[in-house]
PDB file of C-alpha atoms in Angstrom:
ATOM      1  CA  MET A   1     178.022  57.025 220.948  1.00 54.00           C
ATOM      2  CA  ALA A   2     176.249  60.383 220.781  1.00 64.00           C
ATOM      3  CA  ASP A   3     173.513  61.251 223.242  1.00 83.00           C
ATOM      4  CA  ILE A   4     170.094  59.864 222.284  1.00 86.00           C
ATOM      5  CA  CYS A   5     167.112  62.169 222.801  1.00 91.00           C
ATOM      6  CA  VAL A   6     163.940  60.575 221.460  1.00 94.00           C
ATOM      7  CA  ALA A   7     160.241  60.285 222.258  1.00 96.00           C
ATOM      8  CA  ALA A   8     158.520  57.443 224.105  1.00 96.00           C
ATOM      9  CA  ILE A   9     155.043  56.088 223.345  1.00 96.00           C
ATOM     10  CA  HIS A  10     152.753  53.192 224.314  1.00 97.00           C
ATOM     11  CA  LEU A  11     152.761  51.052 227.430  1.00 97.00           C
ATOM     12  CA  CYS A  12     153.865  47.679 226.121  1.00 96.00           C
ATOM     13  CA  ARG A  13     154.653  45.605 229.228  1.00 98.00           C
ATOM     14  CA  ILE A  14     154.522  45.651 232.988  1.00 98.00           C
ATOM     15  CA  ARG A  15     156.338  43.243 235.300  1.00 98.00           C
ATOM     16  CA  ALA A  16     155.631  42.605 238.973  1.00 98.00           C
ATOM     17  CA  THR A  17     158.027  40.718 241.237  1.00 98.00           C
ATOM     18  CA  ARG A  18     157.150  39.468 244.702  1.00 97.00           C
ATOM     19  CA  LEU A  19     159.410  40.805 247.473  1.00 96.00           C
ATOM     20  CA  ASP A  20     159.933  39.884 251.083  1.00 93.00           C
ATOM     21  CA  ALA A  21     159.509  42.458 253.843  1.00 89.00           C
ATOM     22  CA  LEU A  22     163.110  43.660 253.394  1.00 93.00           C
ATOM     23  CA  GLY A  23     162.779  44.160 249.616  1.00 95.00           C
ATOM     24  CA  ASN A  24     164.573  41.011 248.460  1.00 95.00           C
ATOM     25  CA  PRO A  25     162.979  39.048 245.594  1.00 95.00           C
ATOM     26  CA  SER A  26     160.893  36.142 246.882  1.00 94.00           C
ATOM     27  CA  PRO A  27     162.230  32.755 245.767  1.00 91.00           C
ATOM     28  CA  GLY A  28     158.990  31.520 244.243  1.00 80.00           C
ATOM     29  CA  PRO A  29     157.339  29.621 242.740  1.00 92.00           C
ATOM     30  CA  ASN A  30     154.921  32.016 241.025  1.00 95.00           C
ATOM     31  CA  ASN A  31     157.079  34.994 241.977  1.00 96.00           C
ATOM     32  CA  VAL A  32     156.799  36.972 238.701  1.00 97.00           C
ATOM     33  CA  TYR A  33     153.961  38.283 236.538  1.00 98.00           C
ATOM     34  CA  VAL A  34     154.498  39.880 233.114  1.00 98.00           C
ATOM     35  CA  SER A  35     151.518  41.389 231.310  1.00 98.00           C
ATOM     36  CA  ASP A  36     151.130  42.870 227.822  1.00 97.00           C
ATOM     37  CA  ASN A  37     147.602  44.131 228.614  1.00 97.00           C
ATOM     38  CA  PRO A  38     148.219  47.456 230.381  1.00 97.00           C
ATOM     39  CA  ILE A  39     146.267  50.515 229.274  1.00 97.00           C
ATOM     40  CA  MET A  40     147.697  53.263 231.451  1.00 97.00           C
ATOM     41  CA  LEU A  41     150.203  53.817 234.241  1.00 98.00           C
ATOM     42  CA  SER A  42     149.990  57.212 235.913  1.00 98.00           C
ATOM     43  CA  VAL A  43     153.098  58.288 237.838  1.00 98.00           C
ATOM     44  CA  THR A  44     152.848  61.315 240.146  1.00 98.00           C
ATOM     45  CA  PRO A  45     155.898  62.415 242.146  1.00 97.00           C
ATOM     46  CA  GLU A  46     155.141  63.240 245.776  1.00 97.00           C
ATOM     47  CA  ILE A  47     157.269  66.227 246.755  1.00 97.00           C
ATOM     48  CA  GLU A  48     157.944  67.522 250.261  1.00 96.00           C
ATOM     49  CA  ALA A  49     158.116  71.294 250.043  1.00 96.00           C
ATOM     50  CA  GLY A  50     161.216  72.848 251.523  1.00 96.00           C
ATOM     51  CA  GLU A  51     160.820  74.677 254.823  1.00 96.00           C
ATOM     52  CA  ASP A  52     160.002  78.353 254.413  1.00 96.00           C
ATOM     53  CA  LYS A  53     161.280  80.687 257.144  1.00 96.00           C
ATOM     54  CA  THR A  54     161.080  84.462 257.368  1.00 97.00           C
ATOM     55  CA  LEU A  55     162.516  86.767 260.001  1.00 97.00           C
ATOM     56  CA  VAL A  56     160.501  89.977 260.326  1.00 96.00           C
ATOM     57  CA  GLY A  57     161.770  93.015 262.225  1.00 95.00           C
ATOM     58  CA  GLY A  58     159.850  95.282 264.570  1.00 91.00           C
ATOM     59  CA  CYS A  59     158.836  97.709 261.835  1.00 92.00           C
ATOM     60  CA  ASP A  60     157.416  94.873 259.716  1.00 95.00           C
ATOM     61  CA  CYS A  61     160.402  94.666 257.387  1.00 95.00           C
ATOM     62  CA  ILE A  62     161.799  91.331 256.261  1.00 96.00           C
ATOM     63  CA  VAL A  63     165.245  90.946 257.806  1.00 96.00           C
ATOM     64  CA  ALA A  64     166.047  87.507 256.392  1.00 97.00           C
ATOM     65  CA  SER A  65     164.301  84.846 254.384  1.00 97.00           C
ATOM     66  CA  TYR A  66     165.096  81.183 253.774  1.00 97.00           C
ATOM     67  CA  ARG A  67     163.502  78.597 251.504  1.00 95.00           C
ATOM     68  CA  GLY A  68     164.686  74.997 251.763  1.00 97.00           C
ATOM     69  CA  LYS A  69     164.918  72.726 248.733  1.00 97.00           C
ATOM     70  CA  ASP A  70     161.950  70.586 247.744  1.00 97.00           C
ATOM     71  CA  LYS A  71     162.533  66.838 248.223  1.00 97.00           C
ATOM     72  CA  LEU A  72     161.261  63.833 246.274  1.00 96.00           C
ATOM     73  CA  LYS A  73     159.705  61.368 248.746  1.00 96.00           C
ATOM     74  CA  ARG A  74     157.971  58.758 246.596  1.00 97.00           C
ATOM     75  CA  PHE A  75     155.726  58.215 243.561  1.00 98.00           C
ATOM     76  CA  ASN A  76     151.960  57.759 243.601  1.00 98.00           C
ATOM     77  CA  LEU A  77     150.820  55.262 240.974  1.00 98.00           C
ATOM     78  CA  GLU A  78     147.597  54.421 239.138  1.00 98.00           C
ATOM     79  CA  PHE A  79     147.372  51.410 236.852  1.00 98.00           C
ATOM     80  CA  ASP A  80     144.612  50.437 234.397  1.00 97.00           C
ATOM     81  CA  SER A  81     144.488  47.069 232.654  1.00 96.00           C
ATOM     82  CA  ALA A  82     142.517  45.993 229.603  1.00 96.00           C
ATOM     83  CA  VAL A  83     141.722  42.530 230.983  1.00 96.00           C
ATOM     84  CA  ILE A  84     141.057  40.757 234.262  1.00 96.00           C
ATOM     85  CA  GLU A  85     144.240  38.983 235.383  1.00 97.00           C
ATOM     86  CA  PRO A  86     143.557  37.231 238.720  1.00 97.00           C
ATOM     87  CA  GLY A  87     147.196  36.250 239.196  1.00 96.00           C
ATOM     88  CA  LEU A  88     148.402  39.838 238.840  1.00 97.00           C
ATOM     89  CA  LEU A  89     145.641  41.194 241.092  1.00 97.00           C
ATOM     90  CA  GLU A  90     146.510  38.618 243.755  1.00 96.00           C
ATOM     91  CA  MET A  91     150.193  39.518 243.597  1.00 96.00           C
ATOM     92  CA  LEU A  92     149.637  43.275 243.850  1.00 97.00           C
ATOM     93  CA  THR A  93     146.844  43.416 246.433  1.00 96.00           C
ATOM     94  CA  GLY A  94     147.462  40.356 248.621  1.00 94.00           C
ATOM     95  CA  GLY A  95     144.121  38.712 247.908  1.00 94.00           C
ATOM     96  CA  ALA A  96     143.740  34.932 247.964  1.00 93.00           C
ATOM     97  CA  ALA A  97     143.816  33.362 244.507  1.00 95.00           C
ATOM     98  CA  ILE A  98     141.005  30.996 243.534  1.00 96.00           C
ATOM     99  CA  LEU A  99     142.501  28.139 241.517  1.00 96.00           C
ATOM    100  CA  ASP A 100     141.016  25.919 238.824  1.00 92.00           C
ATOM    101  CA  GLY A 101     140.612  22.157 239.037  1.00 88.00           C
ATOM    102  CA  SER A 102     144.327  21.616 238.426  1.00 88.00           C
ATOM    103  CA  GLY A 103     145.167  23.621 241.535  1.00 82.00           C
ATOM    104  CA  GLN A 104     147.664  25.688 239.547  1.00 88.00           C
ATOM    105  CA  ASP A 105     145.957  28.329 237.429  1.00 91.00           C
ATOM    106  CA  PRO A 106     144.153  31.329 239.008  1.00 94.00           C
ATOM    107  CA  ILE A 107     140.548  31.826 237.900  1.00 96.00           C
ATOM    108  CA  GLY A 108     139.520  34.401 240.495  1.00 96.00           C
ATOM    109  CA  MET A 109     140.441  36.081 243.765  1.00 96.00           C
ATOM    110  CA  TRP A 110     139.026  36.550 247.241  1.00 95.00           C
ATOM    111  CA  PHE A 111     139.552  40.141 248.375  1.00 94.00           C
ATOM    112  CA  ALA A 112     142.243  40.673 250.995  1.00 92.00           C
ATOM    113  CA  ASN A 113     141.027  41.022 254.592  1.00 88.00           C
ATOM    114  CA  GLN A 114     143.101  43.806 256.104  1.00 83.00           C
ATOM    115  CA  LEU A 115     140.644  45.026 258.751  1.00 83.00           C
ATOM    116  CA  SER A 116     142.587  43.942 261.852  1.00 76.00           C
ATOM    117  CA  CYS A 117     146.101  44.538 263.124  1.00 75.00           C
ATOM    118  CA  SER A 118     146.900  40.835 262.793  1.00 64.00           C
ATOM    119  CA  ALA A 119     145.814  40.729 259.139  1.00 64.00           C
ATOM    120  CA  ASP A 120     148.336  40.727 256.341  1.00 68.00           C
ATOM    121  CA  SER A 121     149.195  44.167 254.984  1.00 78.00           C
ATOM    122  CA  ALA A 122     149.457  44.967 251.291  1.00 88.00           C
ATOM    123  CA  PRO A 123     152.349  42.964 249.777  1.00 94.00           C
ATOM    124  CA  ASN A 124     155.700  44.452 248.818  1.00 96.00           C
ATOM    125  CA  VAL A 125     156.177  44.221 245.031  1.00 98.00           C
ATOM    126  CA  ALA A 126     158.760  45.522 242.571  1.00 98.00           C
ATOM    127  CA  PHE A 127     157.016  47.085 239.561  1.00 98.00           C
ATOM    128  CA  GLU A 128     158.447  47.785 236.103  1.00 98.00           C
ATOM    129  CA  ALA A 129     157.100  49.131 232.808  1.00 98.00           C
ATOM    130  CA  TRP A 130     158.283  49.297 229.189  1.00 98.00           C
ATOM    131  CA  GLN A 131     157.498  51.840 226.469  1.00 98.00           C
ATOM    132  CA  ASP A 132     158.515  52.030 222.817  1.00 97.00           C
ATOM    133  CA  LEU A 133     161.222  54.539 221.966  1.00 96.00           C
ATOM    134  CA  TRP A 134     160.062  56.551 218.947  1.00 95.00           C
ATOM    135  CA  GLU A 135     161.837  58.657 216.346  1.00 93.00           C
ATOM    136  CA  ASP A 136     160.009  60.510 213.554  1.00 93.00           C
ATOM    137  CA  ASP A 137     157.339  57.953 212.489  1.00 94.00           C
ATOM    138  CA  HIS A 138     158.971  54.681 213.601  1.00 94.00           C
ATOM    139  CA  GLN A 139     160.334  52.801 216.582  1.00 91.00           C
ATOM    140  CA  LEU A 140     163.975  53.438 217.321  1.00 91.00           C
ATOM    141  CA  ALA A 141     166.322  50.745 216.024  1.00 88.00           C
ATOM    142  CA  ALA A 142     168.858  48.777 218.057  1.00 82.00           C
ATOM    143  CA  PRO A 143     170.667  49.141 220.375  1.00 89.00           C
ATOM    144  CA  TYR A 144     167.828  50.972 222.152  1.00 94.00           C
ATOM    145  CA  GLN A 145     164.213  50.167 221.278  1.00 96.00           C
ATOM    146  CA  TYR A 146     162.476  50.532 224.647  1.00 97.00           C
ATOM    147  CA  LEU A 147     162.282  52.754 227.702  1.00 98.00           C
ATOM    148  CA  HIS A 148     162.445  50.662 230.877  1.00 98.00           C
ATOM    149  CA  TRP A 149     160.970  52.110 234.089  1.00 98.00           C
ATOM    150  CA  ILE A 150     161.549  50.521 237.499  1.00 98.00           C
ATOM    151  CA  TRP A 151     160.209  51.104 241.003  1.00 98.00           C
ATOM    152  CA  PRO A 152     161.995  48.565 243.246  1.00 98.00           C
ATOM    153  CA  SER A 153     159.312  48.609 245.948  1.00 98.00           C
ATOM    154  CA  THR A 154     155.595  49.379 245.589  1.00 98.00           C
ATOM    155  CA  TYR A 155     152.337  48.808 247.479  1.00 97.00           C
ATOM    156  CA  TRP A 156     148.926  48.564 245.811  1.00 97.00           C
ATOM    157  CA  GLN A 157     145.210  48.541 246.501  1.00 96.00           C
ATOM    158  CA  LEU A 158     142.155  47.934 244.332  1.00 95.00           C
ATOM    159  CA  GLY A 159     140.789  51.003 242.582  1.00 95.00           C
ATOM    160  CA  ASP A 160     137.330  51.890 241.319  1.00 93.00           C
ATOM    161  CA  VAL A 161     135.677  49.654 238.732  1.00 90.00           C
ATOM    162  CA  THR A 162     132.305  50.149 237.042  1.00 90.00           C
ATOM    163  CA  LEU A 163     130.205  47.132 236.043  1.00 92.00           C
ATOM    164  CA  GLN A 164     128.169  48.285 233.062  1.00 93.00           C
ATOM    165  CA  ASN A 165     127.348  47.668 229.401  1.00 95.00           C
ATOM    166  CA  ASP A 166     130.986  48.132 228.451  1.00 94.00           C
ATOM    167  CA  PHE A 167     134.305  46.383 229.015  1.00 94.00           C
ATOM    168  CA  ASN A 168     135.671  46.319 232.542  1.00 91.00           C
ATOM    169  CA  GLN A 169     139.009  48.036 232.997  1.00 92.00           C
ATOM    170  CA  PRO A 170     140.488  46.899 236.320  1.00 94.00           C
ATOM    171  CA  LYS A 171     142.217  49.766 238.144  1.00 96.00           C
ATOM    172  CA  LEU A 172     144.737  49.751 240.956  1.00 97.00           C
ATOM    173  CA  THR A 173     146.258  52.575 242.969  1.00 98.00           C
ATOM    174  CA  GLY A 174     149.572  52.433 244.770  1.00 97.00           C
ATOM    175  CA  PHE A 175     152.738  54.165 245.849  1.00 98.00           C
ATOM    176  CA  SER A 176     156.451  53.487 245.864  1.00 98.00           C
ATOM    177  CA  ARG A 177     158.990  53.235 248.657  1.00 97.00           C
ATOM    178  CA  GLY A 178     162.757  53.121 248.637  1.00 97.00           C
ATOM    179  CA  ASN A 179     164.346  49.693 248.288  1.00 98.00           C
ATOM    180  CA  PRO A 180     168.124  49.714 248.831  1.00 97.00           C
ATOM    181  CA  VAL A 181     168.576  45.943 248.417  1.00 96.00           C
ATOM    182  CA  TRP A 182     167.250  45.443 244.860  1.00 95.00           C
ATOM    183  CA  GLY A 183     170.690  46.167 243.390  1.00 94.00           C
ATOM    184  CA  GLU A 184     170.979  44.818 239.841  1.00 94.00           C
ATOM    185  CA  GLY A 185     167.861  42.718 240.313  1.00 92.00           C
ATOM    186  CA  ILE A 186     167.367  39.074 239.388  1.00 93.00           C
ATOM    187  CA  TYR A 187     166.796  39.357 235.637  1.00 95.00           C
ATOM    188  CA  GLY A 188     170.146  40.584 234.368  1.00 93.00           C
ATOM    189  CA  ASP A 189     168.569  43.442 232.394  1.00 95.00           C
ATOM    190  CA  LEU A 190     169.720  46.505 234.364  1.00 96.00           C
ATOM    191  CA  PRO A 191     172.735  48.541 233.213  1.00 95.00           C
ATOM    192  CA  GLU A 192     173.857  48.991 236.847  1.00 97.00           C
ATOM    193  CA  ALA A 193     172.570  48.651 240.397  1.00 96.00           C
ATOM    194  CA  ALA A 194     169.227  50.404 240.856  1.00 97.00           C
ATOM    195  CA  GLN A 195     168.954  53.363 243.191  1.00 97.00           C
ATOM    196  CA  PRO A 196     166.387  52.918 246.014  1.00 97.00           C
ATOM    197  CA  LEU A 197     163.561  54.964 244.419  1.00 97.00           C
ATOM    198  CA  GLY A 198     164.099  53.455 240.960  1.00 98.00           C
ATOM    199  CA  GLY A 199     164.484  55.251 237.641  1.00 98.00           C
ATOM    200  CA  PHE A 200     164.418  54.695 233.870  1.00 98.00           C
ATOM    201  CA  PHE A 201     166.848  53.816 231.083  1.00 97.00           C
ATOM    202  CA  TYR A 202     167.042  52.901 227.409  1.00 97.00           C
ATOM    203  CA  THR A 203     167.240  49.187 226.558  1.00 96.00           C
ATOM    204  CA  ASP A 204     166.799  46.641 223.771  1.00 95.00           C
ATOM    205  CA  GLU A 205     165.263  44.002 226.081  1.00 95.00           C
ATOM    206  CA  ILE A 206     161.602  43.433 226.890  1.00 97.00           C
ATOM    207  CA  PRO A 207     160.241  40.430 228.840  1.00 97.00           C
ATOM    208  CA  ASP A 208     157.858  37.849 227.407  1.00 97.00           C
ATOM    209  CA  ALA A 209     154.305  38.170 228.705  1.00 97.00           C
ATOM    210  CA  ALA A 210     152.068  35.301 229.807  1.00 95.00           C
ATOM    211  CA  CYS A 211     148.518  34.927 231.113  1.00 94.00           C
ATOM    212  CA  GLY A 212     149.392  33.721 234.593  1.00 95.00           C
ATOM    213  CA  TRP A 213     152.239  33.615 237.055  1.00 96.00           C
ATOM    214  CA  GLN A 214     155.775  32.856 236.012  1.00 96.00           C
ATOM    215  CA  SER A 215     158.508  31.369 238.196  1.00 95.00           C
ATOM    216  CA  PHE A 216     161.985  32.821 238.152  1.00 92.00           C
ATOM    217  CA  ALA A 217     164.793  31.017 239.931  1.00 87.00           C
ATOM    218  CA  ILE A 218     166.863  33.205 242.233  1.00 83.00           C
ATOM    219  CA  THR A 219     170.546  32.339 242.303  1.00 71.00           C
TER     220      THR A 219
END
């Protein structure tokens, strides 16, 4: 097959997966959240500038100069949602879910208390996103319809929100870390084992969204 160079548009899905402290998927229940309500995901690479050294002689002439290579350390993330999803907010920030009368469905969240050393830190979560692949004026046909992004380990906190005479748009800010144990994941939708910092690839698969947690059995 020839190389495929096409555009990408929209932000159609995001998927969050609970991880343990080592980066392994948590066994559940309620270990997955898939949303079709994202508005925006901002991804900013954090780059460590290479070391810059200069050797200057006695008559103020440069004798030698060295510039090390810049290095990708992580990604800084910002996420905006169109709706309030307590289950997703709980999963990403570590807050305590408030459940309805059935004791199963989240209807709110108590903010996480992370003010002491003994308090729980922000949870470790794998985060993925899907965009439409676009050619001319239409979505690309099979075998590749979507662009799948993955960050195998991320940490999040609540962002700014304005309560006003307009719709709320919940915002979160976060960053990624390397996760060498994610491998091919638990969903069977990666073309090969993921590298620690994640990446992106073309695909024809996109997960089904739901309002609430999902449970995915780990085998």
